[in-house]
Amino acid sequence: EIQRKLSSTIPGGTLVWGSKNFKDHCNNLALELPNYSQAVLKASCKKNFGNYGTTQINLNERISNIDGKLKYE
């Protein structure tokens, strides 16, 4: 489900909410938990001219735990 909600197909190779196929444009995916209230997905994503850059997105912005079930908002 998360895979369908993220994309790196916008200019600059940045992970964004609302699209799909980020796995086709990114590698070195890592989930980091810098603190209790933040879960960050980091990746190296292809930019417009083919080189890769590091990007990240805070998963807590749209994903929450509601009574033990993950909910995408």
PDB file of N, CA, C and O in Angstrom:
ATOM      1  N   GLU A   1       0.829  -1.195   0.000  1.00  0.00           N
ATOM      2  CA  GLU A   1       0.000   0.000   0.000  1.00  0.00           C
ATOM      3  C   GLU A   1       0.874   1.259   0.000  1.00  0.00           C
ATOM      4  O   GLU A   1       0.602   2.178  -0.747  1.00  0.00           O
ATOM      5  N   ILE A   2       1.900   1.288   0.837  1.00  0.00           N
ATOM      6  CA  ILE A   2       2.779   2.459   0.860  1.00  0.00           C
ATOM      7  C   ILE A   2       3.413   2.661  -0.503  1.00  0.00           C
ATOM      8  O   ILE A   2       3.521   3.773  -0.987  1.00  0.00           O
ATOM      9  N   GLN A   3       3.827   1.576  -1.129  1.00  0.00           N
ATOM     10  CA  GLN A   3       4.449   1.652  -2.448  1.00  0.00           C
ATOM     11  C   GLN A   3       3.553   2.362  -3.440  1.00  0.00           C
ATOM     12  O   GLN A   3       4.012   3.114  -4.282  1.00  0.00           O
ATOM     13  N   ARG A   4       2.244   2.183  -3.353  1.00  0.00           N
ATOM     14  CA  ARG A   4       1.322   2.828  -4.283  1.00  0.00           C
ATOM     15  C   ARG A   4       1.133   4.303  -3.964  1.00  0.00           C
ATOM     16  O   ARG A   4       0.614   5.050  -4.782  1.00  0.00           O
ATOM     17  N   LYS A   5       1.536   4.761  -2.795  1.00  0.00           N
ATOM     18  CA  LYS A   5       1.285   6.135  -2.376  1.00  0.00           C
ATOM     19  C   LYS A   5       2.501   7.043  -2.541  1.00  0.00           C
ATOM     20  O   LYS A   5       2.407   8.236  -2.341  1.00  0.00           O
ATOM     21  N   LEU A   6       3.658   6.506  -2.844  1.00  0.00           N
ATOM     22  CA  LEU A   6       4.882   7.290  -2.991  1.00  0.00           C
ATOM     23  C   LEU A   6       5.357   7.274  -4.430  1.00  0.00           C
ATOM     24  O   LEU A   6       5.132   6.333  -5.157  1.00  0.00           O
ATOM     25  N   SER A   7       6.076   8.291  -4.822  1.00  0.00           N
ATOM     26  CA  SER A   7       6.640   8.346  -6.164  1.00  0.00           C
ATOM     27  C   SER A   7       7.920   9.153  -6.147  1.00  0.00           C
ATOM     28  O   SER A   7       8.092  10.055  -5.358  1.00  0.00           O
ATOM     29  N   SER A   8       8.827   8.827  -7.027  1.00  0.00           N
ATOM     30  CA  SER A   8      10.023   9.644  -7.200  1.00  0.00           C
ATOM     31  C   SER A   8      10.081  10.146  -8.633  1.00  0.00           C
ATOM     32  O   SER A   8      11.135  10.457  -9.148  1.00  0.00           O
ATOM     33  N   THR A   9       8.963  10.232  -9.294  1.00  0.00           N
ATOM     34  CA  THR A   9       8.946  10.578 -10.702  1.00  0.00           C
ATOM     35  C   THR A   9       8.817  12.077 -10.952  1.00  0.00           C
ATOM     36  O   THR A   9       8.764  12.498 -12.094  1.00  0.00           O
ATOM     37  N   ILE A  10       8.776  12.889  -9.917  1.00  0.00           N
ATOM     38  CA  ILE A  10       8.738  14.330 -10.110  1.00  0.00           C
ATOM     39  C   ILE A  10      10.156  14.845 -10.296  1.00  0.00           C
ATOM     40  O   ILE A  10      11.119  14.192  -9.911  1.00  0.00           O
ATOM     41  N   PRO A  11      10.333  16.009 -10.880  1.00  0.00           N
ATOM     42  CA  PRO A  11      11.683  16.552 -11.081  1.00  0.00           C
ATOM     43  C   PRO A  11      12.475  16.603  -9.780  1.00  0.00           C
ATOM     44  O   PRO A  11      11.951  16.945  -8.734  1.00  0.00           O
ATOM     45  N   GLY A  12      13.703  16.226  -9.870  1.00  0.00           N
ATOM     46  CA  GLY A  12      14.580  16.264  -8.707  1.00  0.00           C
ATOM     47  C   GLY A  12      14.722  14.940  -7.989  1.00  0.00           C
ATOM     48  O   GLY A  12      15.512  14.816  -7.076  1.00  0.00           O
ATOM     49  N   GLY A  13      13.958  13.938  -8.385  1.00  0.00           N
ATOM     50  CA  GLY A  13      14.088  12.625  -7.760  1.00  0.00           C
ATOM     51  C   GLY A  13      13.727  12.625  -6.291  1.00  0.00           C
ATOM     52  O   GLY A  13      14.395  11.998  -5.487  1.00  0.00           O
ATOM     53  N   THR A  14      12.655  13.297  -5.917  1.00  0.00           N
ATOM     54  CA  THR A  14      12.256  13.428  -4.520  1.00  0.00           C
ATOM     55  C   THR A  14      11.067  12.534  -4.217  1.00  0.00           C
ATOM     56  O   THR A  14      10.095  12.514  -4.964  1.00  0.00           O
ATOM     57  N   LEU A  15      11.119  11.806  -3.104  1.00  0.00           N
ATOM     58  CA  LEU A  15       9.974  11.011  -2.678  1.00  0.00           C
ATOM     59  C   LEU A  15       8.829  11.947  -2.308  1.00  0.00           C
ATOM     60  O   LEU A  15       9.022  12.901  -1.566  1.00  0.00           O
ATOM     61  N   VAL A  16       7.650  11.673  -2.847  1.00  0.00           N
ATOM     62  CA  VAL A  16       6.467  12.487  -2.552  1.00  0.00           C
ATOM     63  C   VAL A  16       5.261  11.577  -2.355  1.00  0.00           C
ATOM     64  O   VAL A  16       5.224  10.452  -2.851  1.00  0.00           O
ATOM     65  N   TRP A  17       4.264  12.080  -1.668  1.00  0.00           N
ATOM     66  CA  TRP A  17       3.014  11.356  -1.470  1.00  0.00           C
ATOM     67  C   TRP A  17       2.126  11.510  -2.706  1.00  0.00           C
ATOM     68  O   TRP A  17       2.186  12.518  -3.384  1.00  0.00           O
ATOM     69  N   GLY A  18       1.296  10.488  -2.955  1.00  0.00           N
ATOM     70  CA  GLY A  18       0.229  10.635  -3.922  1.00  0.00           C
ATOM     71  C   GLY A  18       0.415   9.969  -5.265  1.00  0.00           C
ATOM     72  O   GLY A  18      -0.419  10.119  -6.139  1.00  0.00           O
ATOM     73  N   SER A  19       1.482   9.234  -5.469  1.00  0.00           N
ATOM     74  CA  SER A  19       1.653   8.580  -6.753  1.00  0.00           C
ATOM     75  C   SER A  19       2.181   7.172  -6.525  1.00  0.00           C
ATOM     76  O   SER A  19       1.974   6.611  -5.459  1.00  0.00           O
ATOM     77  N   LYS A  20       2.880   6.592  -7.507  1.00  0.00           N
ATOM     78  CA  LYS A  20       3.345   5.217  -7.364  1.00  0.00           C
ATOM     79  C   LYS A  20       4.681   5.007  -8.065  1.00  0.00           C
ATOM     80  O   LYS A  20       5.213   5.911  -8.690  1.00  0.00           O
ATOM     81  N   ASN A  21       5.215   3.790  -7.953  1.00  0.00           N
ATOM     82  CA  ASN A  21       6.407   3.318  -8.662  1.00  0.00           C
ATOM     83  C   ASN A  21       7.735   3.867  -8.148  1.00  0.00           C
ATOM     84  O   ASN A  21       8.710   3.873  -8.885  1.00  0.00           O
ATOM     85  N   PHE A  22       7.791   4.317  -6.895  1.00  0.00           N
ATOM     86  CA  PHE A  22       9.077   4.816  -6.406  1.00  0.00           C
ATOM     87  C   PHE A  22      10.151   3.741  -6.443  1.00  0.00           C
ATOM     88  O   PHE A  22      11.311   4.040  -6.652  1.00  0.00           O
ATOM     89  N   LYS A  23       9.774   2.483  -6.289  1.00  0.00           N
ATOM     90  CA  LYS A  23      10.770   1.408  -6.286  1.00  0.00           C
ATOM     91  C   LYS A  23      11.462   1.267  -7.639  1.00  0.00           C
ATOM     92  O   LYS A  23      12.558   0.733  -7.717  1.00  0.00           O
ATOM     93  N   ASP A  24      10.845   1.755  -8.712  1.00  0.00           N
ATOM     94  CA  ASP A  24      11.457   1.684 -10.033  1.00  0.00           C
ATOM     95  C   ASP A  24      12.501   2.772 -10.256  1.00  0.00           C
ATOM     96  O   ASP A  24      13.256   2.715 -11.218  1.00  0.00           O
ATOM     97  N   HIS A  25      12.522   3.783  -9.386  1.00  0.00           N
ATOM     98  CA  HIS A  25      13.416   4.922  -9.559  1.00  0.00           C
ATOM     99  C   HIS A  25      14.383   5.116  -8.401  1.00  0.00           C
ATOM    100  O   HIS A  25      15.212   6.023  -8.440  1.00  0.00           O
ATOM    101  N   CYS A  26      14.267   4.295  -7.355  1.00  0.00           N
ATOM    102  CA  CYS A  26      15.073   4.480  -6.150  1.00  0.00           C
ATOM    103  C   CYS A  26      15.770   3.182  -5.755  1.00  0.00           C
ATOM    104  O   CYS A  26      15.302   2.090  -6.067  1.00  0.00           O
ATOM    105  N   ASN A  27      16.876   3.329  -5.038  1.00  0.00           N
ATOM    106  CA  ASN A  27      17.566   2.180  -4.464  1.00  0.00           C
ATOM    107  C   ASN A  27      18.089   2.579  -3.087  1.00  0.00           C
ATOM    108  O   ASN A  27      17.892   3.699  -2.642  1.00  0.00           O
ATOM    109  N   ASN A  28      18.748   1.665  -2.417  1.00  0.00           N
ATOM    110  CA  ASN A  28      19.284   1.905  -1.072  1.00  0.00           C
ATOM    111  C   ASN A  28      18.200   2.396  -0.115  1.00  0.00           C
ATOM    112  O   ASN A  28      18.398   3.336   0.657  1.00  0.00           O
ATOM    113  N   LEU A  29      17.033   1.763  -0.164  1.00  0.00           N
ATOM    114  CA  LEU A  29      15.924   2.134   0.716  1.00  0.00           C
ATOM    115  C   LEU A  29      16.241   1.753   2.160  1.00  0.00           C
ATOM    116  O   LEU A  29      16.781   0.683   2.424  1.00  0.00           O
ATOM    117  N   ALA A  30      15.913   2.646   3.085  1.00  0.00           N
ATOM    118  CA  ALA A  30      16.145   2.387   4.504  1.00  0.00           C
ATOM    119  C   ALA A  30      15.051   3.050   5.325  1.00  0.00           C
ATOM    120  O   ALA A  30      14.654   4.177   5.054  1.00  0.00           O
ATOM    121  N   LEU A  31      14.567   2.336   6.325  1.00  0.00           N
ATOM    122  CA  LEU A  31      13.601   2.884   7.264  1.00  0.00           C
ATOM    123  C   LEU A  31      14.365   3.283   8.513  1.00  0.00           C
ATOM    124  O   LEU A  31      15.061   2.465   9.112  1.00  0.00           O
ATOM    125  N   GLU A  32      14.246   4.541   8.912  1.00  0.00           N
ATOM    126  CA  GLU A  32      14.933   5.036  10.101  1.00  0.00           C
ATOM    127  C   GLU A  32      13.910   5.547  11.101  1.00  0.00           C
ATOM    128  O   GLU A  32      12.883   6.117  10.719  1.00  0.00           O
ATOM    129  N   LEU A  33      14.193   5.330  12.373  1.00  0.00           N
ATOM    130  CA  LEU A  33      13.325   5.771  13.454  1.00  0.00           C
ATOM    131  C   LEU A  33      14.115   6.703  14.365  1.00  0.00           C
ATOM    132  O   LEU A  33      14.585   6.297  15.421  1.00  0.00           O
ATOM    133  N   PRO A  34      14.261   7.976  13.970  1.00  0.00           N
ATOM    134  CA  PRO A  34      15.077   8.909  14.746  1.00  0.00           C
ATOM    135  C   PRO A  34      14.519   9.199  16.133  1.00  0.00           C
ATOM    136  O   PRO A  34      15.261   9.526  17.040  1.00  0.00           O
ATOM    137  N   ASN A  35      13.196   9.081  16.299  1.00  0.00           N
ATOM    138  CA  ASN A  35      12.572   9.231  17.610  1.00  0.00           C
ATOM    139  C   ASN A  35      11.220   8.538  17.587  1.00  0.00           C
ATOM    140  O   ASN A  35      10.780   8.032  16.562  1.00  0.00           O
ATOM    141  N   TYR A  36      10.552   8.526  18.723  1.00  0.00           N
ATOM    142  CA  TYR A  36       9.296   7.790  18.866  1.00  0.00           C
ATOM    143  C   TYR A  36       8.209   8.283  17.911  1.00  0.00           C
ATOM    144  O   TYR A  36       7.396   7.504  17.434  1.00  0.00           O
ATOM    145  N   SER A  37       8.197   9.545  17.599  1.00  0.00           N
ATOM    146  CA  SER A  37       7.110  10.101  16.793  1.00  0.00           C
ATOM    147  C   SER A  37       7.468  10.279  15.322  1.00  0.00           C
ATOM    148  O   SER A  37       6.745  10.955  14.602  1.00  0.00           O
ATOM    149  N   GLN A  38       8.545   9.678  14.873  1.00  0.00           N
ATOM    150  CA  GLN A  38       8.947   9.870  13.485  1.00  0.00           C
ATOM    151  C   GLN A  38       9.495   8.577  12.895  1.00  0.00           C
ATOM    152  O   GLN A  38      10.369   7.941  13.468  1.00  0.00           O
ATOM    153  N   ALA A  39       8.963   8.203  11.743  1.00  0.00           N
ATOM    154  CA  ALA A  39       9.473   7.086  10.950  1.00  0.00           C
ATOM    155  C   ALA A  39       9.796   7.664   9.574  1.00  0.00           C
ATOM    156  O   ALA A  39       8.926   8.206   8.902  1.00  0.00           O
ATOM    157  N   VAL A  40      11.055   7.550   9.155  1.00  0.00           N
ATOM    158  CA  VAL A  40      11.515   8.187   7.927  1.00  0.00           C
ATOM    159  C   VAL A  40      11.974   7.125   6.937  1.00  0.00           C
ATOM    160  O   VAL A  40      12.744   6.234   7.271  1.00  0.00           O
ATOM    161  N   LEU A  41      11.466   7.220   5.701  1.00  0.00           N
ATOM    162  CA  LEU A  41      11.938   6.380   4.617  1.00  0.00           C
ATOM    163  C   LEU A  41      12.974   7.187   3.842  1.00  0.00           C
ATOM    164  O   LEU A  41      12.675   8.275   3.352  1.00  0.00           O
ATOM    165  N   LYS A  42      14.205   6.661   3.770  1.00  0.00           N
ATOM    166  CA  LYS A  42      15.278   7.319   3.026  1.00  0.00           C
ATOM    167  C   LYS A  42      15.620   6.460   1.816  1.00  0.00           C
ATOM    168  O   LYS A  42      15.512   5.248   1.851  1.00  0.00           O
ATOM    169  N   ALA A  43      16.058   7.124   0.739  1.00  0.00           N
ATOM    170  CA  ALA A  43      16.404   6.407  -0.485  1.00  0.00           C
ATOM    171  C   ALA A  43      17.314   7.257  -1.362  1.00  0.00           C
ATOM    172  O   ALA A  43      17.382   8.473  -1.206  1.00  0.00           O
ATOM    173  N   SER A  44      17.982   6.602  -2.283  1.00  0.00           N
ATOM    174  CA  SER A  44      18.701   7.277  -3.362  1.00  0.00           C
ATOM    175  C   SER A  44      17.819   7.163  -4.591  1.00  0.00           C
ATOM    176  O   SER A  44      17.514   6.055  -5.035  1.00  0.00           O
ATOM    177  N   CYS A  45      17.375   8.313  -5.131  1.00  0.00           N
ATOM    178  CA  CYS A  45      16.429   8.303  -6.248  1.00  0.00           C
ATOM    179  C   CYS A  45      17.006   9.006  -7.467  1.00  0.00           C
ATOM    180  O   CYS A  45      17.750   9.980  -7.344  1.00  0.00           O
ATOM    181  N   LYS A  46      16.618   8.499  -8.629  1.00  0.00           N
ATOM    182  CA  LYS A  46      17.111   9.026  -9.895  1.00  0.00           C
ATOM    183  C   LYS A  46      16.558  10.419 -10.154  1.00  0.00           C
ATOM    184  O   LYS A  46      15.358  10.658 -10.078  1.00  0.00           O
ATOM    185  N   LYS A  47      17.453  11.341 -10.482  1.00  0.00           N
ATOM    186  CA  LYS A  47      17.063  12.710 -10.830  1.00  0.00           C
ATOM    187  C   LYS A  47      16.824  12.808 -12.324  1.00  0.00           C
ATOM    188  O   LYS A  47      16.984  11.841 -13.065  1.00  0.00           O
ATOM    189  N   ASN A  48      16.470  13.984 -12.794  1.00  0.00           N
ATOM    190  CA  ASN A  48      16.118  14.192 -14.204  1.00  0.00           C
ATOM    191  C   ASN A  48      17.196  13.760 -15.180  1.00  0.00           C
ATOM    192  O   ASN A  48      16.888  13.258 -16.248  1.00  0.00           O
ATOM    193  N   PHE A  49      18.458  13.957 -14.849  1.00  0.00           N
ATOM    194  CA  PHE A  49      19.531  13.673 -15.799  1.00  0.00           C
ATOM    195  C   PHE A  49      20.212  12.337 -15.545  1.00  0.00           C
ATOM    196  O   PHE A  49      21.293  12.085 -16.044  1.00  0.00           O
ATOM    197  N   GLY A  50      19.567  11.463 -14.737  1.00  0.00           N
ATOM    198  CA  GLY A  50      20.054  10.113 -14.563  1.00  0.00           C
ATOM    199  C   GLY A  50      20.935   9.877 -13.356  1.00  0.00           C
ATOM    200  O   GLY A  50      21.163   8.734 -12.996  1.00  0.00           O
ATOM    201  N   ASN A  51      21.448  10.934 -12.735  1.00  0.00           N
ATOM    202  CA  ASN A  51      22.246  10.714 -11.530  1.00  0.00           C
ATOM    203  C   ASN A  51      21.308  10.564 -10.334  1.00  0.00           C
ATOM    204  O   ASN A  51      20.129  10.871 -10.394  1.00  0.00           O
ATOM    205  N   TYR A  52      21.833  10.055  -9.221  1.00  0.00           N
ATOM    206  CA  TYR A  52      21.026   9.772  -8.043  1.00  0.00           C
ATOM    207  C   TYR A  52      21.318  10.763  -6.927  1.00  0.00           C
ATOM    208  O   TYR A  52      22.442  11.229  -6.781  1.00  0.00           O
ATOM    209  N   GLY A  53      20.307  11.050  -6.147  1.00  0.00           N
ATOM    210  CA  GLY A  53      20.449  11.921  -4.987  1.00  0.00           C
ATOM    211  C   GLY A  53      19.685  11.332  -3.816  1.00  0.00           C
ATOM    212  O   GLY A  53      18.719  10.578  -3.994  1.00  0.00           O
ATOM    213  N   THR A  54      20.096  11.671  -2.610  1.00  0.00           N
ATOM    214  CA  THR A  54      19.442  11.164  -1.410  1.00  0.00           C
ATOM    215  C   THR A  54      18.199  11.987  -1.114  1.00  0.00           C
ATOM    216  O   THR A  54      18.209  13.208  -1.211  1.00  0.00           O
ATOM    217  N   THR A  55      17.127  11.304  -0.766  1.00  0.00           N
ATOM    218  CA  THR A  55      15.862  11.947  -0.418  1.00  0.00           C
ATOM    219  C   THR A  55      15.228  11.195   0.739  1.00  0.00           C
ATOM    220  O   THR A  55      15.621  10.064   1.041  1.00  0.00           O
ATOM    221  N   GLN A  56      14.281  11.817   1.399  1.00  0.00           N
ATOM    222  CA  GLN A  56      13.586  11.159   2.497  1.00  0.00           C
ATOM    223  C   GLN A  56      12.164  11.696   2.621  1.00  0.00           C
ATOM    224  O   GLN A  56      11.852  12.763   2.110  1.00  0.00           O
ATOM    225  N   ILE A  57      11.320  10.901   3.293  1.00  0.00           N
ATOM    226  CA  ILE A  57       9.939  11.313   3.544  1.00  0.00           C
ATOM    227  C   ILE A  57       9.529  10.794   4.916  1.00  0.00           C
ATOM    228  O   ILE A  57       9.883   9.675   5.300  1.00  0.00           O
ATOM    229  N   ASN A  58       8.829  11.636   5.667  1.00  0.00           N
ATOM    230  CA  ASN A  58       8.354  11.273   6.998  1.00  0.00           C
ATOM    231  C   ASN A  58       7.058  10.481   6.841  1.00  0.00           C
ATOM    232  O   ASN A  58       6.032  11.026   6.452  1.00  0.00           O
ATOM    233  N   LEU A  59       7.083   9.195   7.164  1.00  0.00           N
ATOM    234  CA  LEU A  59       5.918   8.340   7.003  1.00  0.00           C
ATOM    235  C   LEU A  59       4.805   8.693   7.984  1.00  0.00           C
ATOM    236  O   LEU A  59       3.632   8.459   7.706  1.00  0.00           O
ATOM    237  N   ASN A  60       5.155   9.284   9.110  1.00  0.00           N
ATOM    238  CA  ASN A  60       4.149   9.648  10.108  1.00  0.00           C
ATOM    239  C   ASN A  60       3.238  10.773   9.641  1.00  0.00           C
ATOM    240  O   ASN A  60       2.199  11.010  10.251  1.00  0.00           O
ATOM    241  N   GLU A  61       3.599  11.449   8.557  1.00  0.00           N
ATOM    242  CA  GLU A  61       2.737  12.504   8.034  1.00  0.00           C
ATOM    243  C   GLU A  61       1.405  11.951   7.545  1.00  0.00           C
ATOM    244  O   GLU A  61       0.391  12.644   7.573  1.00  0.00           O
ATOM    245  N   ARG A  62       1.389  10.697   7.081  1.00  0.00           N
ATOM    246  CA  ARG A  62       0.170  10.137   6.481  1.00  0.00           C
ATOM    247  C   ARG A  62      -0.178   8.732   6.954  1.00  0.00           C
ATOM    248  O   ARG A  62      -1.230   8.209   6.581  1.00  0.00           O
ATOM    249  N   ILE A  63       0.679   8.099   7.721  1.00  0.00           N
ATOM    250  CA  ILE A  63       0.420   6.741   8.183  1.00  0.00           C
ATOM    251  C   ILE A  63       0.332   6.758   9.701  1.00  0.00           C
ATOM    252  O   ILE A  63       1.196   7.319  10.373  1.00  0.00           O
ATOM    253  N   SER A  64      -0.727   6.147  10.229  1.00  0.00           N
ATOM    254  CA  SER A  64      -0.891   6.118  11.680  1.00  0.00           C
ATOM    255  C   SER A  64      -1.363   4.740  12.126  1.00  0.00           C
ATOM    256  O   SER A  64      -1.821   3.923  11.331  1.00  0.00           O
ATOM    257  N   ASN A  65      -1.253   4.489  13.419  1.00  0.00           N
ATOM    258  CA  ASN A  65      -1.697   3.253  14.032  1.00  0.00           C
ATOM    259  C   ASN A  65      -3.023   3.541  14.731  1.00  0.00           C
ATOM    260  O   ASN A  65      -3.074   4.267  15.718  1.00  0.00           O
ATOM    261  N   ILE A  66      -4.096   2.980  14.212  1.00  0.00           N
ATOM    262  CA  ILE A  66      -5.423   3.146  14.795  1.00  0.00           C
ATOM    263  C   ILE A  66      -5.881   1.783  15.306  1.00  0.00           C
ATOM    264  O   ILE A  66      -6.194   0.893  14.519  1.00  0.00           O
ATOM    265  N   ASP A  67      -5.893   1.626  16.611  1.00  0.00           N
ATOM    266  CA  ASP A  67      -6.299   0.360  17.245  1.00  0.00           C
ATOM    267  C   ASP A  67      -5.555  -0.843  16.676  1.00  0.00           C
ATOM    268  O   ASP A  67      -6.150  -1.872  16.374  1.00  0.00           O
ATOM    269  N   GLY A  68      -4.255  -0.688  16.472  1.00  0.00           N
ATOM    270  CA  GLY A  68      -3.422  -1.806  16.014  1.00  0.00           C
ATOM    271  C   GLY A  68      -3.430  -2.023  14.506  1.00  0.00           C
ATOM    272  O   GLY A  68      -2.834  -2.983  14.023  1.00  0.00           O
ATOM    273  N   LYS A  69      -4.075  -1.136  13.746  1.00  0.00           N
ATOM    274  CA  LYS A  69      -4.100  -1.262  12.295  1.00  0.00           C
ATOM    275  C   LYS A  69      -3.479  -0.022  11.667  1.00  0.00           C
ATOM    276  O   LYS A  69      -3.766   1.102  12.076  1.00  0.00           O
ATOM    277  N   LEU A  70      -2.622  -0.238  10.656  1.00  0.00           N
ATOM    278  CA  LEU A  70      -2.030   0.891   9.956  1.00  0.00           C
ATOM    279  C   LEU A  70      -3.072   1.553   9.072  1.00  0.00           C
ATOM    280  O   LEU A  70      -3.816   0.882   8.355  1.00  0.00           O
ATOM    281  N   LYS A  71      -3.138   2.868   9.143  1.00  0.00           N
ATOM    282  CA  LYS A  71      -4.103   3.624   8.345  1.00  0.00           C
ATOM    283  C   LYS A  71      -3.372   4.701   7.555  1.00  0.00           C
ATOM    284  O   LYS A  71      -2.580   5.446   8.107  1.00  0.00           O
ATOM    285  N   TYR A  72      -3.641   4.755   6.242  1.00  0.00           N
ATOM    286  CA  TYR A  72      -3.092   5.792   5.379  1.00  0.00           C
ATOM    287  C   TYR A  72      -4.107   6.911   5.272  1.00  0.00           C
ATOM    288  O   TYR A  72      -5.279   6.684   4.988  1.00  0.00           O
ATOM    289  N   GLU A  73      -3.659   8.132   5.540  1.00  0.00           N
ATOM    290  CA  GLU A  73      -4.555   9.283   5.464  1.00  0.00           C
ATOM    291  C   GLU A  73      -4.169  10.183   4.323  1.00  0.00           C
ATOM    292  O   GLU A  73      -3.071  10.483   4.092  1.00  0.00           O
TER     293      GLU A  73
END
